[in-house]
Tab-separated table of C-alpha atoms and ligand atoms in Angstrom:
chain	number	residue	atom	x	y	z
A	1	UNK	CA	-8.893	124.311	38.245
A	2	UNK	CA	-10.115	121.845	40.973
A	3	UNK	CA	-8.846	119.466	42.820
A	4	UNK	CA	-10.396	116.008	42.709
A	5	UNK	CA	-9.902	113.245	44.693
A	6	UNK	CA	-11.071	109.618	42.862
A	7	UNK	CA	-11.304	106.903	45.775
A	8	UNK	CA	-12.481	103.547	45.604
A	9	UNK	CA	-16.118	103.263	47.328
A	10	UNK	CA	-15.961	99.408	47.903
A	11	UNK	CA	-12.998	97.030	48.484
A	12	UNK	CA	-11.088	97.795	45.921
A	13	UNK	CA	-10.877	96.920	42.039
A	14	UNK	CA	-13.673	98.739	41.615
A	15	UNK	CA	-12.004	99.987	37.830
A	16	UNK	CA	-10.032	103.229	39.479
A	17	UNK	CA	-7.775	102.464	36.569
A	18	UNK	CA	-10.246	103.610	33.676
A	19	UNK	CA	-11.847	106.529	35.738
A	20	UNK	CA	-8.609	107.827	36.746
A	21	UNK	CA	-7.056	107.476	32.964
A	22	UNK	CA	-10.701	109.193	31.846
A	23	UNK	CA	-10.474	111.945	34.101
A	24	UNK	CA	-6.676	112.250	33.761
A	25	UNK	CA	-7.211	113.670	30.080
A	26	UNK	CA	-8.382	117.236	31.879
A	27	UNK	CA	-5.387	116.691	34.960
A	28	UNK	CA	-2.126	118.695	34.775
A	29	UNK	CA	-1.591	116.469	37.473
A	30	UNK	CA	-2.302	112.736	38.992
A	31	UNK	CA	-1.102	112.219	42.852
A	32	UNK	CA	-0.986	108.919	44.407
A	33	UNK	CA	-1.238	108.973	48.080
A	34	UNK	CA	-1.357	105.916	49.725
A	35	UNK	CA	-0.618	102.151	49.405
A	36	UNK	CA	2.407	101.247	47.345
A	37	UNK	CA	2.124	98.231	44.570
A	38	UNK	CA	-0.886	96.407	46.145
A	39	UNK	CA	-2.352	98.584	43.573
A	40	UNK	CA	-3.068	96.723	40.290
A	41	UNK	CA	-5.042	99.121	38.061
A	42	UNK	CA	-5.495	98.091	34.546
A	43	UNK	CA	-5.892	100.462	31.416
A	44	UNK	CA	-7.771	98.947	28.158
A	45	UNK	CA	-6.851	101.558	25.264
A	46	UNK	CA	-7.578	100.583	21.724
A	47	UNK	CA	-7.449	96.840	22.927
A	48	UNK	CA	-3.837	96.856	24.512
A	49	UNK	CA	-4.015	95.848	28.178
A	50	UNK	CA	-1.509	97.986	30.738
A	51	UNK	CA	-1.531	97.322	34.049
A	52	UNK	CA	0.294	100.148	36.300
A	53	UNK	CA	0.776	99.328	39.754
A	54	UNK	CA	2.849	102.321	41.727
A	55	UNK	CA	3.041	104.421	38.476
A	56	UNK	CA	-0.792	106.716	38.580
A	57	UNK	CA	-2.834	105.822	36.172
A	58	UNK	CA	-2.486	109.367	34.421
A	59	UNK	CA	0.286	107.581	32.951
A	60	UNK	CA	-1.385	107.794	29.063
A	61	UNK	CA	-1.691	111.208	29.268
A	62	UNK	CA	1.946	112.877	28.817
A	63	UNK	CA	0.906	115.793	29.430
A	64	UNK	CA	-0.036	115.131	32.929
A	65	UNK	CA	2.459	115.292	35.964
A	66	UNK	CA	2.467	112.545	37.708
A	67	UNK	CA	3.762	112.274	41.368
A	68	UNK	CA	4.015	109.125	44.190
A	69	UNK	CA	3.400	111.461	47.283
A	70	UNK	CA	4.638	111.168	51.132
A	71	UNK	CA	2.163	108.703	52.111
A	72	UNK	CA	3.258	105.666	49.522
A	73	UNK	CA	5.843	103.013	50.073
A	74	UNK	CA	7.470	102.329	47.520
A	75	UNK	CA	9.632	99.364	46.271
A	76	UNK	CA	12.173	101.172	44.369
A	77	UNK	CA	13.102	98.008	41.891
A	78	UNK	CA	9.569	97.450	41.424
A	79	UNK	CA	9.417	101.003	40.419
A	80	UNK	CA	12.368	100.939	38.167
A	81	UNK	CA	10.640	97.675	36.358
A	82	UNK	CA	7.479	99.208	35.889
A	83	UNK	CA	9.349	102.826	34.803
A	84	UNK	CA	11.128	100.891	31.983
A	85	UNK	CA	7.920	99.133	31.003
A	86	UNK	CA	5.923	101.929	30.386
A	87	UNK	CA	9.249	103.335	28.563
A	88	UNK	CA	8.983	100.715	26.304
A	89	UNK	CA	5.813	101.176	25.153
A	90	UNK	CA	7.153	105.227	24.424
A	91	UNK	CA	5.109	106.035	27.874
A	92	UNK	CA	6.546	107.962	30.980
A	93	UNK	CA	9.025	110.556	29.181
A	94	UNK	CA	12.093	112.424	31.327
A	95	UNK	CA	10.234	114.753	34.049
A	96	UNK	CA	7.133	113.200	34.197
A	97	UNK	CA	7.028	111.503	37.435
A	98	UNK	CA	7.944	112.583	40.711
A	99	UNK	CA	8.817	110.930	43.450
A	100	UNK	CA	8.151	112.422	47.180
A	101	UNK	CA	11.681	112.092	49.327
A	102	UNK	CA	9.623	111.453	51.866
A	103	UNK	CA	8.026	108.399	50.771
A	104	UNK	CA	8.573	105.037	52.481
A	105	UNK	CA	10.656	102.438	50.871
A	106	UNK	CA	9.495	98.270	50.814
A	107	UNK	CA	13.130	96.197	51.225
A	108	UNK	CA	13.104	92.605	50.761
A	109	UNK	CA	13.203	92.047	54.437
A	110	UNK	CA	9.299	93.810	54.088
A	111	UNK	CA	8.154	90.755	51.558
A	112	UNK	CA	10.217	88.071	53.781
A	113	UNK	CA	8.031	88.896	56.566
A	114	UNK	CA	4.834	89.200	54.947
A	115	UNK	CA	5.238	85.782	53.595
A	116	UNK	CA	5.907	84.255	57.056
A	117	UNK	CA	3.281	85.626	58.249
A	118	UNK	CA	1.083	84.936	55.470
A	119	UNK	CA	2.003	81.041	55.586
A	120	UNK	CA	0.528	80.909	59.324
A	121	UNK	CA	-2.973	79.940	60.293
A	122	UNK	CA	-5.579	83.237	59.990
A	123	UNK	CA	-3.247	85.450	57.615
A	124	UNK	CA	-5.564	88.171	56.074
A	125	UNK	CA	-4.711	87.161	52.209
A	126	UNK	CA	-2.191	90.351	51.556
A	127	UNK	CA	-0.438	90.571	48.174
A	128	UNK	CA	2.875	89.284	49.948
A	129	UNK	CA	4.484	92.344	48.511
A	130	UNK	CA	5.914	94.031	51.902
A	131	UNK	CA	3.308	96.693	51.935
A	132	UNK	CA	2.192	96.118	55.750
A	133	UNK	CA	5.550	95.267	57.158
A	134	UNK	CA	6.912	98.700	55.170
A	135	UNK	CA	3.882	100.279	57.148
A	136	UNK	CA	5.080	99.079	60.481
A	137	UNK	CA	8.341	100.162	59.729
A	138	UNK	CA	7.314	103.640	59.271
A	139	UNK	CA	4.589	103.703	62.275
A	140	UNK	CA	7.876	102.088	64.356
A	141	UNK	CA	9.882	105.306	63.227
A	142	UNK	CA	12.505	103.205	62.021
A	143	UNK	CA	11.504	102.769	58.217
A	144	UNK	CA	14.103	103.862	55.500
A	145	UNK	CA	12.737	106.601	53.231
A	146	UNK	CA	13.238	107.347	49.836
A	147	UNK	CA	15.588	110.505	50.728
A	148	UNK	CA	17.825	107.686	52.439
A	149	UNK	CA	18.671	105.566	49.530
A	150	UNK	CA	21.421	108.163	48.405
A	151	UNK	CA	22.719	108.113	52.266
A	152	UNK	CA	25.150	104.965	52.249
A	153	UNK	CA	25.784	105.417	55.902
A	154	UNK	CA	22.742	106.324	57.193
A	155	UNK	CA	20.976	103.451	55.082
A	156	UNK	CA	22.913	100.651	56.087
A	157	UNK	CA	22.591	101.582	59.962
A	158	UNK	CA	19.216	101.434	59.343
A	159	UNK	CA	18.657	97.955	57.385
A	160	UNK	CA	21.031	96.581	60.078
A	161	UNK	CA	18.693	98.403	62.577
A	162	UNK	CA	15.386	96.557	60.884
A	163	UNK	CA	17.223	93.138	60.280
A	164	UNK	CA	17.936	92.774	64.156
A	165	UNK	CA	14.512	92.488	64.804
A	166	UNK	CA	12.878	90.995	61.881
A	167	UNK	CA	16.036	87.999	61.227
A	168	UNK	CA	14.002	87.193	65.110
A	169	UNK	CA	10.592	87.015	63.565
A	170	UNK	CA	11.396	85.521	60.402
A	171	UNK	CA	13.658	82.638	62.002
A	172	UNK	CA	17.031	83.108	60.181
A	173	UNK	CA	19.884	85.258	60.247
A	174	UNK	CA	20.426	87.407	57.384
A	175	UNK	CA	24.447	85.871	55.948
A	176	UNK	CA	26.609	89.354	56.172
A	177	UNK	CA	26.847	89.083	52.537
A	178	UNK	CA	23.186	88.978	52.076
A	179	UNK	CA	22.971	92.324	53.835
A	180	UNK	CA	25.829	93.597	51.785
A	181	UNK	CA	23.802	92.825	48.635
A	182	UNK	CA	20.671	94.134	49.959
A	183	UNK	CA	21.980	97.771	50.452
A	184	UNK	CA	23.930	98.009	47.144
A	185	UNK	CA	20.284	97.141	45.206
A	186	UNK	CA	18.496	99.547	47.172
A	187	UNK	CA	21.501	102.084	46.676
A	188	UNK	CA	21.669	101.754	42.798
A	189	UNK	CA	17.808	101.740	42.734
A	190	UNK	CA	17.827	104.912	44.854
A	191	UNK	CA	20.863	106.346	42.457
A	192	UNK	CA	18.460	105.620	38.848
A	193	UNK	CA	15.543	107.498	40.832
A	194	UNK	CA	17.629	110.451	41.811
A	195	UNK	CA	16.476	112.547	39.039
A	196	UNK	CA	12.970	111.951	39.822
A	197	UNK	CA	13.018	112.572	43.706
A	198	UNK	CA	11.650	115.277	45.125
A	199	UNK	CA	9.650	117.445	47.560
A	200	UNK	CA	6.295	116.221	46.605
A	201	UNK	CA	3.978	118.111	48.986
A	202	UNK	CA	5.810	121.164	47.577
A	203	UNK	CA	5.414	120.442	44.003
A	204	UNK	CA	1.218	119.460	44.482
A	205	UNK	CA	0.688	122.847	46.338
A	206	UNK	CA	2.545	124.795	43.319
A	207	UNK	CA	0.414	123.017	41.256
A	208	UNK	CA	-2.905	124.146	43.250
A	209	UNK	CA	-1.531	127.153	43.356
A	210	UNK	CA	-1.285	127.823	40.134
A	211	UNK	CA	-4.932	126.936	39.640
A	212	UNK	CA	-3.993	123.253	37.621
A	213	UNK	CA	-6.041	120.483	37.757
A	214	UNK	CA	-5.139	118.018	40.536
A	215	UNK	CA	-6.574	114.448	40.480
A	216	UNK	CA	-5.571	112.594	43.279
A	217	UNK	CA	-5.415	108.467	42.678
A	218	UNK	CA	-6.736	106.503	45.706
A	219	UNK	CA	-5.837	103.159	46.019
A	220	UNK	CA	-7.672	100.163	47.112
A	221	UNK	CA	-11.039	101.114	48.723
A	222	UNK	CA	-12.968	102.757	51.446
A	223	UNK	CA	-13.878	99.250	53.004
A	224	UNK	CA	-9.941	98.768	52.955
A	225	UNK	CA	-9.193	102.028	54.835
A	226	UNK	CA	-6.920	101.090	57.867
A	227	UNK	CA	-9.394	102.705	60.432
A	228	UNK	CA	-13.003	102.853	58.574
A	229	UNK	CA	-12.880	99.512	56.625
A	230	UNK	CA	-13.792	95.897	58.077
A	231	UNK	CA	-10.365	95.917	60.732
A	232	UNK	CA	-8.873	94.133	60.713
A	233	UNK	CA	-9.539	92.672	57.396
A	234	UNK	CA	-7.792	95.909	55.518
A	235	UNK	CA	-4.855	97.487	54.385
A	236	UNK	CA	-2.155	99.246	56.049
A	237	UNK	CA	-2.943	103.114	55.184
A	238	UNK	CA	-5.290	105.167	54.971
A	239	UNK	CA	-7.701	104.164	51.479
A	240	UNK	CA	-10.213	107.520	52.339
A	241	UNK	CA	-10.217	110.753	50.800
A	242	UNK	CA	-8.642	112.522	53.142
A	243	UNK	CA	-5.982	110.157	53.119
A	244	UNK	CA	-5.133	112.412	49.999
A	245	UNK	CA	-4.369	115.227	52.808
A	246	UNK	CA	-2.152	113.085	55.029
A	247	UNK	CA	-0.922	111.263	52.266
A	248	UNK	CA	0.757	114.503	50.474
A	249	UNK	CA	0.658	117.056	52.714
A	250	UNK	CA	-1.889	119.745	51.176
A	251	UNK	CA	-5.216	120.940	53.979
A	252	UNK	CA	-8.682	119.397	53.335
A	253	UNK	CA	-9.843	123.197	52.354
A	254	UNK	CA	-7.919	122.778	48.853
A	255	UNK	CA	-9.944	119.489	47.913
A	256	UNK	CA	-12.862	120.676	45.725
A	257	UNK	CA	-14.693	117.509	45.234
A	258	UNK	CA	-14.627	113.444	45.857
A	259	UNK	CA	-15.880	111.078	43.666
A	260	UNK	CA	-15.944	107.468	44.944
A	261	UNK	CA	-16.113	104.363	42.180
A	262	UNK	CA	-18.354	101.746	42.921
A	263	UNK	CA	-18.994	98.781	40.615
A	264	UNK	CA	-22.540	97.720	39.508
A	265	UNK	CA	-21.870	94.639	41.862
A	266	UNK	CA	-19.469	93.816	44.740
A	267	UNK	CA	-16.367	92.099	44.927
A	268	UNK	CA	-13.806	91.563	47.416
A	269	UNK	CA	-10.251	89.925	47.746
A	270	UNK	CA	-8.760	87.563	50.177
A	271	UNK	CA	-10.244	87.067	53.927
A	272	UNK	CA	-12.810	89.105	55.984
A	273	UNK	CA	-16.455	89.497	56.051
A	274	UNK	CA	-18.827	90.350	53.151
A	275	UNK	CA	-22.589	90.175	53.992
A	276	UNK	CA	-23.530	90.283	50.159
A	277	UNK	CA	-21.166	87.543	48.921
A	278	UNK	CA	-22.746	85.466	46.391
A	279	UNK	CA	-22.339	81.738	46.285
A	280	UNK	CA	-21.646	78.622	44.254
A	281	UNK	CA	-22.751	78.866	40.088
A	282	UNK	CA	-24.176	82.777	41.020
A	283	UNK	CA	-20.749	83.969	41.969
A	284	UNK	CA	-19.137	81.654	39.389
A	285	UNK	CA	-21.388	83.131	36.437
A	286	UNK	CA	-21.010	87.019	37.954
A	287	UNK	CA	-17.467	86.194	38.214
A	288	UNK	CA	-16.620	84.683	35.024
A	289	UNK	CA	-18.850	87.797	33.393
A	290	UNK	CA	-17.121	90.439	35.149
A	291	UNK	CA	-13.866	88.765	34.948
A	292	UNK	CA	-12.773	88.757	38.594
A	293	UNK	CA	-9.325	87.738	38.713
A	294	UNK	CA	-6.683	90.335	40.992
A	295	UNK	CA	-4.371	92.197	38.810
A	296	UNK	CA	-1.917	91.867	40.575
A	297	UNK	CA	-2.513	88.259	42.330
A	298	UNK	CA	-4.446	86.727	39.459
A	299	UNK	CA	-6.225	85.805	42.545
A	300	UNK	CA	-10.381	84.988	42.247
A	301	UNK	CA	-12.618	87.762	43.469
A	302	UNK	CA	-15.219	86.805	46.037
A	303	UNK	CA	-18.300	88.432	44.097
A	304	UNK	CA	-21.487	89.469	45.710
A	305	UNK	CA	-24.940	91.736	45.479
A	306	UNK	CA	-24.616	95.918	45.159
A	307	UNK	CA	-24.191	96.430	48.888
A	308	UNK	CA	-25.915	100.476	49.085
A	309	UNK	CA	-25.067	99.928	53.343
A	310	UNK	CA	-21.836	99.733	52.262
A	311	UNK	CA	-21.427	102.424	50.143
A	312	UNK	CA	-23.451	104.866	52.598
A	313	UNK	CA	-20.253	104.480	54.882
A	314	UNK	CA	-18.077	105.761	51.548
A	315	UNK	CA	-20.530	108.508	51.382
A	316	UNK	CA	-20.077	109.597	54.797
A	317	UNK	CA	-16.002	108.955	55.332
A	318	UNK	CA	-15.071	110.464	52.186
A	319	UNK	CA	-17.677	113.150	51.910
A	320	UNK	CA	-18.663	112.065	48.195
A	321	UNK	CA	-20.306	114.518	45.735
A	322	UNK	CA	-20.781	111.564	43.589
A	323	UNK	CA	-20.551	107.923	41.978
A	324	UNK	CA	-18.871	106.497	39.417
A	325	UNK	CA	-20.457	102.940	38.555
A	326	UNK	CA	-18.483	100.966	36.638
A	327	UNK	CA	-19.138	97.349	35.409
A	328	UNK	CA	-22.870	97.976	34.118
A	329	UNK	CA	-22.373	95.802	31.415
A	330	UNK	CA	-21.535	92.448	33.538
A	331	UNK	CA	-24.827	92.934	34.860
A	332	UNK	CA	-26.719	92.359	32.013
A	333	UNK	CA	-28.877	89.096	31.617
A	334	UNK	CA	-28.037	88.330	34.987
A	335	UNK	CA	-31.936	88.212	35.665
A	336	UNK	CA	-33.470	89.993	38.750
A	337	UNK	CA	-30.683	91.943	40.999
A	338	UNK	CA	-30.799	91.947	44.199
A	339	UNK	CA	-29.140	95.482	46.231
A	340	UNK	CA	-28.485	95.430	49.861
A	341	UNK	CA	-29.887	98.583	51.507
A	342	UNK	CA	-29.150	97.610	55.396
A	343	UNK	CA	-28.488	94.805	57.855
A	344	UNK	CA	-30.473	93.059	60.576
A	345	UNK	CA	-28.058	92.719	63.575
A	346	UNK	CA	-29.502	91.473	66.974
A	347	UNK	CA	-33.170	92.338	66.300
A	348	UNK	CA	-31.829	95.755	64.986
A	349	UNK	CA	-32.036	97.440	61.116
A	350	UNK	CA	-28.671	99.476	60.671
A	351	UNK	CA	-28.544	101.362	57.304
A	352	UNK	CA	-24.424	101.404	57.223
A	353	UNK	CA	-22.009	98.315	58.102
A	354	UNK	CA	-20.783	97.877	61.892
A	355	UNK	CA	-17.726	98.755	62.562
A	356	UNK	CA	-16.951	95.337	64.092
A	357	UNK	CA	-15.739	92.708	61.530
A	358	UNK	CA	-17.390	90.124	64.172
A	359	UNK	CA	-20.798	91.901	63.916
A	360	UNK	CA	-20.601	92.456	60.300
A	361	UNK	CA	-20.271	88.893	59.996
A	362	UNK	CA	-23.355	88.296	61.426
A	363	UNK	CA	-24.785	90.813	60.204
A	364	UNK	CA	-27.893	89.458	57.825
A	365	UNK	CA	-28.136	92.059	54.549
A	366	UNK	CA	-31.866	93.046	53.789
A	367	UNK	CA	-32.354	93.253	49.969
A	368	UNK	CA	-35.051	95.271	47.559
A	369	UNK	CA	-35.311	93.028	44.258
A	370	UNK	CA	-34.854	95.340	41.266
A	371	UNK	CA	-35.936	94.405	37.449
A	372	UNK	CA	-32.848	92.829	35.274
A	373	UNK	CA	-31.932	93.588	31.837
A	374	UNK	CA	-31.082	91.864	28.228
A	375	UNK	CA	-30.215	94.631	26.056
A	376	UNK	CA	-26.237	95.711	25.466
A	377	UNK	CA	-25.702	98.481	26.942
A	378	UNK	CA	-21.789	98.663	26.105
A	379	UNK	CA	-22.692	101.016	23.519
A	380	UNK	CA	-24.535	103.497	25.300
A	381	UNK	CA	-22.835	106.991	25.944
A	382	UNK	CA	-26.400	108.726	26.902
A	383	UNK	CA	-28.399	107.930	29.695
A	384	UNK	CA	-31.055	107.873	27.658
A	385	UNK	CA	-29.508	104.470	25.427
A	386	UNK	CA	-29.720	102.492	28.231
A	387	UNK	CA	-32.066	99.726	28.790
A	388	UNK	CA	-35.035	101.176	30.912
A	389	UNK	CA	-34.308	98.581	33.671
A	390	UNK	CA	-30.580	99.838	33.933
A	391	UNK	CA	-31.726	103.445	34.482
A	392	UNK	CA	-34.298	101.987	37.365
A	393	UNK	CA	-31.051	100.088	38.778
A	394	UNK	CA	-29.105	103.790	38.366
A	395	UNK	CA	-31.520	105.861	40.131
A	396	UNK	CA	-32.400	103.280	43.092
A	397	UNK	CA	-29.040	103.211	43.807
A	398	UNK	CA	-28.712	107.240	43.819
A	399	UNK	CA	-31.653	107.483	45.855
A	400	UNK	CA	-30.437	104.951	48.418
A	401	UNK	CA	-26.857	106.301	48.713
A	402	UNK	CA	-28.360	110.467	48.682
A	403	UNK	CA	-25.637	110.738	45.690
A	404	UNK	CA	-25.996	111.413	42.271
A	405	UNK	CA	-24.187	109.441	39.752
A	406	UNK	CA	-21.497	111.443	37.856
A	407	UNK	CA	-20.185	108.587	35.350
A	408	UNK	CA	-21.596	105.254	34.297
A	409	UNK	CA	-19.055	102.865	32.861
A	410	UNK	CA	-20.410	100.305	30.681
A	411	UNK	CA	-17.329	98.146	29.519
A	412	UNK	CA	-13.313	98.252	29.760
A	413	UNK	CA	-12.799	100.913	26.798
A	414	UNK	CA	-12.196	104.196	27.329
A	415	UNK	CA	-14.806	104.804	25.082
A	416	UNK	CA	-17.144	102.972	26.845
A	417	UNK	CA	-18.753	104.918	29.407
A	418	UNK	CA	-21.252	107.760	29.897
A	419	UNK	CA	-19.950	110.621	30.973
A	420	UNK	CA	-22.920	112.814	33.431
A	421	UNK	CA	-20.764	115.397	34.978
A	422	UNK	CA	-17.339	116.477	34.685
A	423	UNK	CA	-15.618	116.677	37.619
A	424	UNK	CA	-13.199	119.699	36.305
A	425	UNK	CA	-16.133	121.711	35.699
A	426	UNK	CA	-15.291	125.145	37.664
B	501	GDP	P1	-8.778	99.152	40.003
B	501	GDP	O1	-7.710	98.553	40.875
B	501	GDP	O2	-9.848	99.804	40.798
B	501	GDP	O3	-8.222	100.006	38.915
B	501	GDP	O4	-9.513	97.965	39.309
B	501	GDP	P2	-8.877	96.896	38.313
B	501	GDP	O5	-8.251	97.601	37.176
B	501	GDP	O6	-8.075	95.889	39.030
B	501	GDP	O7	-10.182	96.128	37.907
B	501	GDP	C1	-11.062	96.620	37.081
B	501	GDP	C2	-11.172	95.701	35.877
B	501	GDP	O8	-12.395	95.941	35.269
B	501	GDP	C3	-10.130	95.939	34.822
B	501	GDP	O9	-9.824	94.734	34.160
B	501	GDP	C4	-10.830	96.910	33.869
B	501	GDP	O10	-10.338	96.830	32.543
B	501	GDP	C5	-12.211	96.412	33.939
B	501	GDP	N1	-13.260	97.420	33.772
B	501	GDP	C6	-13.287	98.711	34.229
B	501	GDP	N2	-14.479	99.273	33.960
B	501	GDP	C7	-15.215	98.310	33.323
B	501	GDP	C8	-16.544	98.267	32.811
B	501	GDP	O11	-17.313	99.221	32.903
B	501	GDP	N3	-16.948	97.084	32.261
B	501	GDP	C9	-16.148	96.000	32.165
B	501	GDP	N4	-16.640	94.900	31.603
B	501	GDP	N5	-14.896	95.999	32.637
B	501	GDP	C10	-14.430	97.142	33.211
């Protein structure tokens, strides 16, 4: 009967998709909280590829509830695409997913914006899909919500309200018919959702209630997180575990334990500092290995050392019980590996990042040099079957983070991975 919150430990893509769809197998329920379709989780299940992007990643398990909570913005054609896509492949039947009222909604004028602002000089690298301008909307008070989509009036008064100000900032007037189209998509979108809109925050607490298992999805990372990550290279929302709280509307008290994914390496998208980043053929090889193209952007991954500073700070903001390190297996015959256990800033030794994305850029990373490995470890499911250098790697990392590991992923598969403690365990 807990309640587990999964978060991402590092700046996202750190494989939330396979520990989510693992843990979702216990989960009467999967809540995402945050973010909308930034997210670009991928599921590898008996070789087919599925890559979910609002829709949880419970979305395997049928038996599961899934549910896009308060805190999400949500485009609500994107939503429709990706409904009948996982329809297709006989996923996502009638009553499965709920969708909070309350929840933010992207419009076009959201991506229209992003991409002007994108195409200037010192844009952050965002996925260009409205997420931050939705954001604004919301923290500006004047951001349409899900529950608004069936309100013709109220709806268009409130595009017309938003297209005021952003025609200004994107330099063109919106044609009247333009505007016209606008609201009859998000109206007919809204209308095909009605019957899986809902009070979210309502449904969750039932559901806690009731003593069910409750998984709660983050999205992107702790490094991400609108006030903890590298500001103001991050997202628009809150990444952290108790984001989960804000995000749906049930108290920290009913969250029984946090795990936060890390992979075996780092990685990072788009602009912003990253003291372990790896350069020239060593990110190449690491990056061709681990396969670090965006999901969702196809974009390359910036790929660097194990940064254990880094993940101290996810220890501490999402008060982790434990790791989940995925990606074991790129790391294999990659020769000594190098893990970053603090900085040297100004003649000092801090053991977690600055908060300053200035100081964390000049911020040197100390390193301890741990023992590589040549044997395949995809087919270990023990601790035990892994190469004695990977277990050295393992426990180093526990001891410098003060967490134990609870999983250790050692290739896409489900199967794949080594399961240490389950986090539904009463
Ligand atoms: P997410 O956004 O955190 O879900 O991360 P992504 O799904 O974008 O990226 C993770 C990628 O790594 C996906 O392509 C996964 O299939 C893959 N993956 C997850 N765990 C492992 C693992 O242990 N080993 C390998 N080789 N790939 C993995």
């Amino acid at each position: 009967m807990p309640v587990v919150v999964v978060v991402g430990a590092q700046w996202g893509d750190e494989g939330k998709g396979k520990v989510v769809d693992l843990y979702a197998e216990r989960a009467d329920m999967v809540v995402r909280y945050g973010g909308g379709a930034n997210a670009g989780h991928t599921l590898v299940i008996g070789g087919q590829k599925i890559v979910t992007h609002l829709v949880p990643s419970g979305v395997l398990h049928p038996r599961a509830r899934l549910v896009l909570g308060d805190g999400m913005v949500v485009d609500p054609i994107t939503l429709l695409e990706e409904i009948a896509a996982c329809r297709e492949r006989g996923l996502l039947p009638d009553g499965q997913l709920l969708v909070s009222a309350r929840a933010h909604v992207i419009l076009p004028y959201h991506r229209w914006l992003e991409a002007v602002r994108e195409d200037q000089k010192g844009a952050i690298g965002t996925t260009r899909r409205g997420i931050g301008p939705a954001y604004e909307s919301k923290a500006a008070r004047r951001g349409v919500r899900v529950c608004d989509l069936g309100r013709r009036g109220r709806l268009r008064e409130l595009v017309e309200q938003n297209l005021d100000e952003i025609s200004r900032l994107i330099g063109r007037a919106v044609p009247a018919g333009e505007v016209d189209r606008l609201i009859a998509d998000a109206a007919a979108a809204g209308e095909a959702l009605a019957p899986m809109i809902g009070d979210a925050g309502r449904e969750v607490d039932r559901a806690i209630a009731a003593g069910q298992n409750v998984l709660f999805e983050g999205a992107q990372g702790t490094l991400l997180d609108i006030d903890h990550g590298t500001y103001p290279f991050v997202t628009s929302s809150s990444t952290i575990a108790g984001g989960a709280c804000t995000g749906v509307g049930v108290g920290p008290t009913r969250i029984d334990r946090v795990i936060g994914i890390s992979k075996a390496y780092c990685t990072r998208v788009g602009g912003g500092p990253f003291p372990t980043e790896m350069q020239g053929e060593e990110a190449e090889a690491w990056r061709a290995a681990g396969q670090e193209f965006g999901a969702t952007t196809g974009r390359p991954r910036r790929c660097g050392w194990l940064d254990a500073a880094a993940l101290r700070l996810a220890v501490r903001v999402n008060g982790l019980d434990g790791i989940a390190l995925t990606k074991l297996d790129v790391a294999r015959g990659r020769g000594p590996l190098k893990v970053c256990v603090g900085y040297r800033l100004d003649g000092a030794l801090l053991d977690e990042p600055p908060g300053d994305a200035e100081e964390l850029a000049r911020a040197e990373p100390e390193y301890m040099e741990l023992e590589g490995w040549q044997g395949e470890s995809r087919e270990a499911r023990r601790i035990d079957d892994l190469p004695p250098a990977a277990r050295t790697y393992i426990s180093a990392l526990e001891r410098l983070v003060g967490v134990p590991m609870w999983l250790v992923s050692v290739g896409a598969e489900r199967a794949e991975t080594i399961l240490l403690r389950d986090p539904f365990a009463g």
